[in-house]
Amino acid sequence: MGESISGDGSTRNAVVLIAHGIPTYRYGLALGLEQSEFAVQESAPADAPNTGEWDACLVEVSRSDSSTLSALRDARPAGVLIALLDEPDADDYRAALRIGADGLVAQDAALDEIITVLRLALRGTVLLPRGIARSLATGVTRPPTALNLTGVDRELLTRLAMGSPVADIAKSAGYSERQMYRLVREIYHRLGSRNRSEAIATATRWGLISESQSRAAAETDNAARPPPRARCH
């Protein structure tokens, strides 16, 4: 097995396994890695746990099935694992890191980006894009795929986040208070929340509403209000 890290921190001659289901993808990536002084092996993802000796593995991972990544981590506890996904988001990073991945990168990323993620992982560092790092820090995750909120639903959530009374929201939207309360309860139920506070927290965590939306809505709401009447003395 090649030496993954030398005394000066170099990753020259590290043995990298490319475990991907498309042979042409493996071939193209292998050429780029070899030009960057990596030793390269190739296999299908399912064969990776039993493929030779390697320092790091770039493995294709399906968003709906992480069993290959889990099997690799179990088989090679000390190996460096880089998950290759289509357009990975914060939830993908969280899931892959929890299983034991040492890095994550979009499989259609530029070669330089893949090599950077690989080199840093071999040195014990996980590279996180700024947006992903912020999402992980704030706990933002994607909502369930079955959740389908309309623009009206999101506007209602934004108004609720501003603290607007349901009666005021109903009046401005042309609904009766009873109709608006029913809509609010339906949204709470779809978010799995019991009250306004829980619904706003969930919607914010899932990225359904944002601070900028709330500020914009607040400015619109304030602009629409008539000026206060002057008091007669």
Short mmCIF file of C-alpha atoms in Angstrom, two decimals:
data_model
loop_
_atom_site.label_atom_id
_atom_site.label_comp_id
_atom_site.label_asym_id
_atom_site.label_seq_id
_atom_site.Cartn_x
_atom_site.Cartn_y
_atom_site.Cartn_z
CA MET A 1 0.00 0.00 0.00
CA GLY A 2 1.29 3.49 -0.82
CA GLU A 3 2.25 5.95 1.87
CA SER A 4 -0.72 8.30 2.24
CA ILE A 5 1.07 11.09 4.11
CA SER A 6 4.78 11.72 4.26
CA GLY A 7 6.65 13.71 6.88
CA ASP A 8 6.10 16.96 4.99
CA GLY A 9 2.34 16.39 4.67
CA SER A 10 2.54 15.31 1.03
CA THR A 11 -0.09 12.90 -0.32
CA ARG A 12 2.12 11.64 -3.16
CA ASN A 13 1.77 7.95 -4.02
CA ALA A 14 -1.35 7.52 -1.87
CA VAL A 15 -3.38 4.63 -3.27
CA VAL A 16 -6.88 5.77 -4.22
CA LEU A 17 -9.72 3.43 -5.12
CA ILE A 18 -12.37 4.85 -7.43
CA ALA A 19 -15.56 2.90 -6.77
CA HIS A 20 -18.12 4.01 -9.33
CA GLY A 21 -20.73 2.27 -11.42
CA ILE A 22 -19.80 3.99 -14.71
CA PRO A 23 -16.51 2.74 -16.19
CA THR A 24 -15.96 5.88 -18.28
CA TYR A 25 -16.31 8.03 -15.16
CA ARG A 26 -13.73 5.89 -13.36
CA TYR A 27 -11.37 6.10 -16.33
CA GLY A 28 -11.56 9.89 -16.63
CA LEU A 29 -11.10 10.46 -12.90
CA ALA A 30 -8.26 7.95 -12.77
CA LEU A 31 -6.34 9.85 -15.46
CA GLY A 32 -6.63 13.08 -13.48
CA LEU A 33 -5.55 11.47 -10.22
CA GLU A 34 -2.58 9.73 -11.81
CA GLN A 35 -1.41 13.06 -13.24
CA SER A 36 -1.54 14.38 -9.67
CA GLU A 37 0.78 11.56 -8.51
CA PHE A 38 -1.80 9.28 -6.94
CA ALA A 39 -1.73 5.52 -7.49
CA VAL A 40 -5.19 4.48 -8.67
CA GLN A 41 -7.35 1.37 -8.51
CA GLU A 42 -10.86 0.97 -9.89
CA SER A 43 -13.92 -1.10 -9.00
CA ALA A 44 -17.69 -1.09 -8.95
CA PRO A 45 -19.12 0.26 -5.66
CA ALA A 46 -20.36 -3.15 -4.51
CA ASP A 47 -16.88 -4.66 -4.97
CA ALA A 48 -15.02 -1.89 -3.12
CA PRO A 49 -14.88 -3.54 0.36
CA ASN A 50 -13.00 -6.50 -1.14
CA THR A 51 -10.75 -4.62 -3.55
CA GLY A 52 -7.05 -4.72 -2.69
CA GLU A 53 -5.37 -2.30 -0.33
CA TRP A 54 -5.92 1.43 -0.56
CA ASP A 55 -5.47 4.60 1.47
CA ALA A 56 -8.58 6.42 0.26
CA CYS A 57 -11.72 5.52 -1.63
CA LEU A 58 -13.84 7.81 -3.78
CA VAL A 59 -17.16 5.97 -3.73
CA GLU A 60 -20.39 6.63 -5.57
CA VAL A 61 -23.22 6.91 -3.04
CA SER A 62 -26.94 7.00 -3.72
CA ARG A 63 -29.00 9.45 -1.69
CA SER A 64 -31.58 6.71 -1.09
CA ASP A 65 -29.08 3.95 -0.24
CA SER A 66 -25.98 4.46 1.88
CA SER A 67 -25.33 0.74 2.43
CA THR A 68 -22.16 0.79 0.29
CA LEU A 69 -20.66 3.55 2.40
CA SER A 70 -21.57 1.72 5.60
CA ALA A 71 -20.08 -1.54 4.30
CA LEU A 72 -16.85 0.23 3.35
CA ARG A 73 -16.52 1.85 6.75
CA ASP A 74 -17.09 -1.49 8.48
CA ALA A 75 -14.58 -3.26 6.22
CA ARG A 76 -11.92 -0.53 6.30
CA PRO A 77 -12.13 1.35 9.64
CA ALA A 78 -8.87 3.20 8.97
CA GLY A 79 -9.49 4.01 5.30
CA VAL A 80 -10.33 7.51 4.11
CA LEU A 81 -13.78 7.57 2.50
CA ILE A 82 -14.97 10.29 0.14
CA ALA A 83 -18.63 10.05 -0.90
CA LEU A 84 -19.52 11.05 -4.47
CA LEU A 85 -23.11 12.28 -4.81
CA ASP A 86 -25.28 14.25 -7.20
CA GLU A 87 -25.67 17.83 -5.92
CA PRO A 88 -25.08 17.06 -2.23
CA ASP A 89 -26.85 19.28 0.29
CA ALA A 90 -26.52 19.75 4.05
CA ASP A 91 -28.56 16.64 4.82
CA ASP A 92 -26.31 14.55 2.56
CA TYR A 93 -23.21 15.85 4.35
CA ARG A 94 -24.75 15.17 7.74
CA ALA A 95 -25.80 11.61 6.80
CA ALA A 96 -22.47 10.73 5.16
CA LEU A 97 -20.36 12.11 8.01
CA ARG A 98 -22.53 10.32 10.55
CA ILE A 99 -21.92 6.99 8.77
CA GLY A 100 -18.20 7.63 8.78
CA ALA A 101 -17.27 9.43 5.58
CA ASP A 102 -14.21 11.68 5.71
CA GLY A 103 -15.45 13.97 2.98
CA LEU A 104 -18.14 14.56 0.40
CA VAL A 105 -18.08 16.06 -3.07
CA ALA A 106 -20.38 16.32 -6.07
CA GLN A 107 -19.43 13.64 -8.56
CA ASP A 108 -19.63 16.17 -11.40
CA ALA A 109 -17.34 18.62 -9.56
CA ALA A 110 -14.20 19.88 -11.28
CA LEU A 111 -11.17 17.62 -10.98
CA ASP A 112 -9.31 20.24 -8.92
CA GLU A 113 -12.15 20.32 -6.38
CA ILE A 114 -12.24 16.53 -6.06
CA ILE A 115 -8.46 16.40 -5.59
CA THR A 116 -8.60 19.17 -2.96
CA VAL A 117 -11.26 17.29 -0.97
CA LEU A 118 -9.20 14.11 -1.29
CA ARG A 119 -5.90 15.66 -0.21
CA LEU A 120 -7.45 17.37 2.80
CA ALA A 121 -9.24 14.19 3.87
CA LEU A 122 -5.95 12.26 3.71
CA ARG A 123 -4.54 14.90 6.08
CA GLY A 124 -7.49 14.54 8.45
CA THR A 125 -9.45 17.62 7.38
CA VAL A 126 -13.04 17.73 6.10
CA LEU A 127 -13.72 20.42 3.50
CA LEU A 128 -17.17 21.99 3.88
CA PRO A 129 -18.54 24.57 1.41
CA ARG A 130 -19.52 27.77 3.21
CA GLY A 131 -23.24 27.31 2.60
CA ILE A 132 -23.14 23.72 3.83
CA ALA A 133 -21.20 24.71 6.95
CA ARG A 134 -23.74 27.43 7.78
CA SER A 135 -26.65 25.06 7.21
CA LEU A 136 -25.10 22.43 9.48
CA ALA A 137 -24.40 25.07 12.13
CA THR A 138 -27.96 26.39 12.10
CA GLY A 139 -29.62 22.99 11.76
CA VAL A 140 -31.27 23.80 8.42
CA THR A 141 -32.46 20.62 6.72
CA ARG A 142 -34.65 19.89 3.74
CA PRO A 143 -38.37 19.30 4.37
CA PRO A 144 -39.96 15.91 3.73
CA THR A 145 -40.57 15.25 0.03
CA ALA A 146 -44.27 14.75 0.73
CA LEU A 147 -44.62 18.29 2.11
CA ASN A 148 -46.13 20.62 -0.45
CA LEU A 149 -46.63 24.19 0.70
CA THR A 150 -48.08 26.72 -1.71
CA GLY A 151 -46.93 30.31 -2.04
CA VAL A 152 -49.97 31.34 0.00
CA ASP A 153 -48.98 28.89 2.74
CA ARG A 154 -45.45 30.31 2.89
CA GLU A 155 -46.74 33.87 2.93
CA LEU A 156 -49.01 32.93 5.82
CA LEU A 157 -46.05 31.40 7.69
CA THR A 158 -44.03 34.55 7.11
CA ARG A 159 -46.84 36.73 8.52
CA LEU A 160 -47.13 34.43 11.52
CA ALA A 161 -43.37 34.68 12.05
CA MET A 162 -43.73 38.46 12.10
CA GLY A 163 -46.20 38.12 14.95
CA SER A 164 -49.22 39.29 12.98
CA PRO A 165 -52.54 38.36 14.62
CA VAL A 166 -54.56 35.76 12.73
CA ALA A 167 -57.47 38.19 12.56
CA ASP A 168 -55.32 40.78 10.75
CA ILE A 169 -53.98 38.15 8.33
CA ALA A 170 -57.52 36.97 7.59
CA LYS A 171 -58.72 40.49 6.91
CA SER A 172 -55.87 41.36 4.56
CA ALA A 173 -56.24 38.03 2.70
CA GLY A 174 -60.02 38.31 2.34
CA TYR A 175 -60.83 35.32 4.58
CA SER A 176 -63.08 35.05 7.58
CA GLU A 177 -61.31 34.44 10.88
CA ARG A 178 -62.78 30.94 11.03
CA GLN A 179 -61.41 30.12 7.56
CA MET A 180 -57.98 31.52 8.44
CA TYR A 181 -57.78 29.60 11.71
CA ARG A 182 -58.62 26.42 9.79
CA LEU A 183 -55.84 27.14 7.26
CA VAL A 184 -53.37 27.82 10.07
CA ARG A 185 -54.25 24.56 11.82
CA GLU A 186 -53.83 22.64 8.56
CA ILE A 187 -50.36 24.11 8.05
CA TYR A 188 -49.40 23.30 11.66
CA HIS A 189 -50.52 19.72 11.10
CA ARG A 190 -48.51 19.37 7.86
CA LEU A 191 -45.42 20.70 9.62
CA GLY A 192 -45.94 18.30 12.51
CA SER A 193 -46.27 21.25 14.89
CA ARG A 194 -48.66 21.94 17.75
CA ASN A 195 -48.58 25.73 17.77
CA ARG A 196 -47.26 28.86 16.12
CA SER A 197 -43.84 28.75 17.81
CA GLU A 198 -43.17 25.16 16.75
CA ALA A 199 -44.40 25.81 13.21
CA ILE A 200 -42.15 28.85 12.76
CA ALA A 201 -39.15 26.99 14.20
CA THR A 202 -39.74 24.05 11.85
CA ALA A 203 -40.34 26.22 8.79
CA THR A 204 -37.15 28.19 9.48
CA ARG A 205 -35.11 25.03 10.06
CA TRP A 206 -36.34 23.61 6.77
CA GLY A 207 -35.62 26.83 4.91
CA LEU A 208 -39.28 27.46 4.05
CA ILE A 209 -39.12 30.99 5.42
CA SER A 210 -36.17 33.24 6.07
CA GLU A 211 -35.29 36.36 7.99
CA SER A 212 -35.12 38.36 4.77
CA GLN A 213 -38.66 37.25 3.86
CA SER A 214 -39.87 38.27 7.30
CA ARG A 215 -38.20 41.67 7.04
CA ALA A 216 -39.61 42.27 3.56
CA ALA A 217 -43.09 41.26 4.71
CA ALA A 218 -42.81 43.51 7.74
CA GLU A 219 -41.85 46.49 5.59
CA THR A 220 -44.78 45.81 3.25
CA ASP A 221 -47.15 45.46 6.18
CA ASN A 222 -45.98 48.71 7.75
CA ALA A 223 -46.21 50.59 4.46
CA ALA A 224 -49.82 49.47 4.00
CA ARG A 225 -50.92 50.75 7.39
CA PRO A 226 -52.55 54.20 7.50
CA PRO A 227 -50.69 56.83 9.47
CA PRO A 228 -51.90 57.33 13.06
CA ARG A 229 -54.57 59.94 13.50
CA ALA A 230 -53.57 63.15 15.17
CA ARG A 231 -55.13 63.58 18.55
CA CYS A 232 -57.45 66.51 19.08
CA HIS A 233 -56.62 68.64 22.06
#
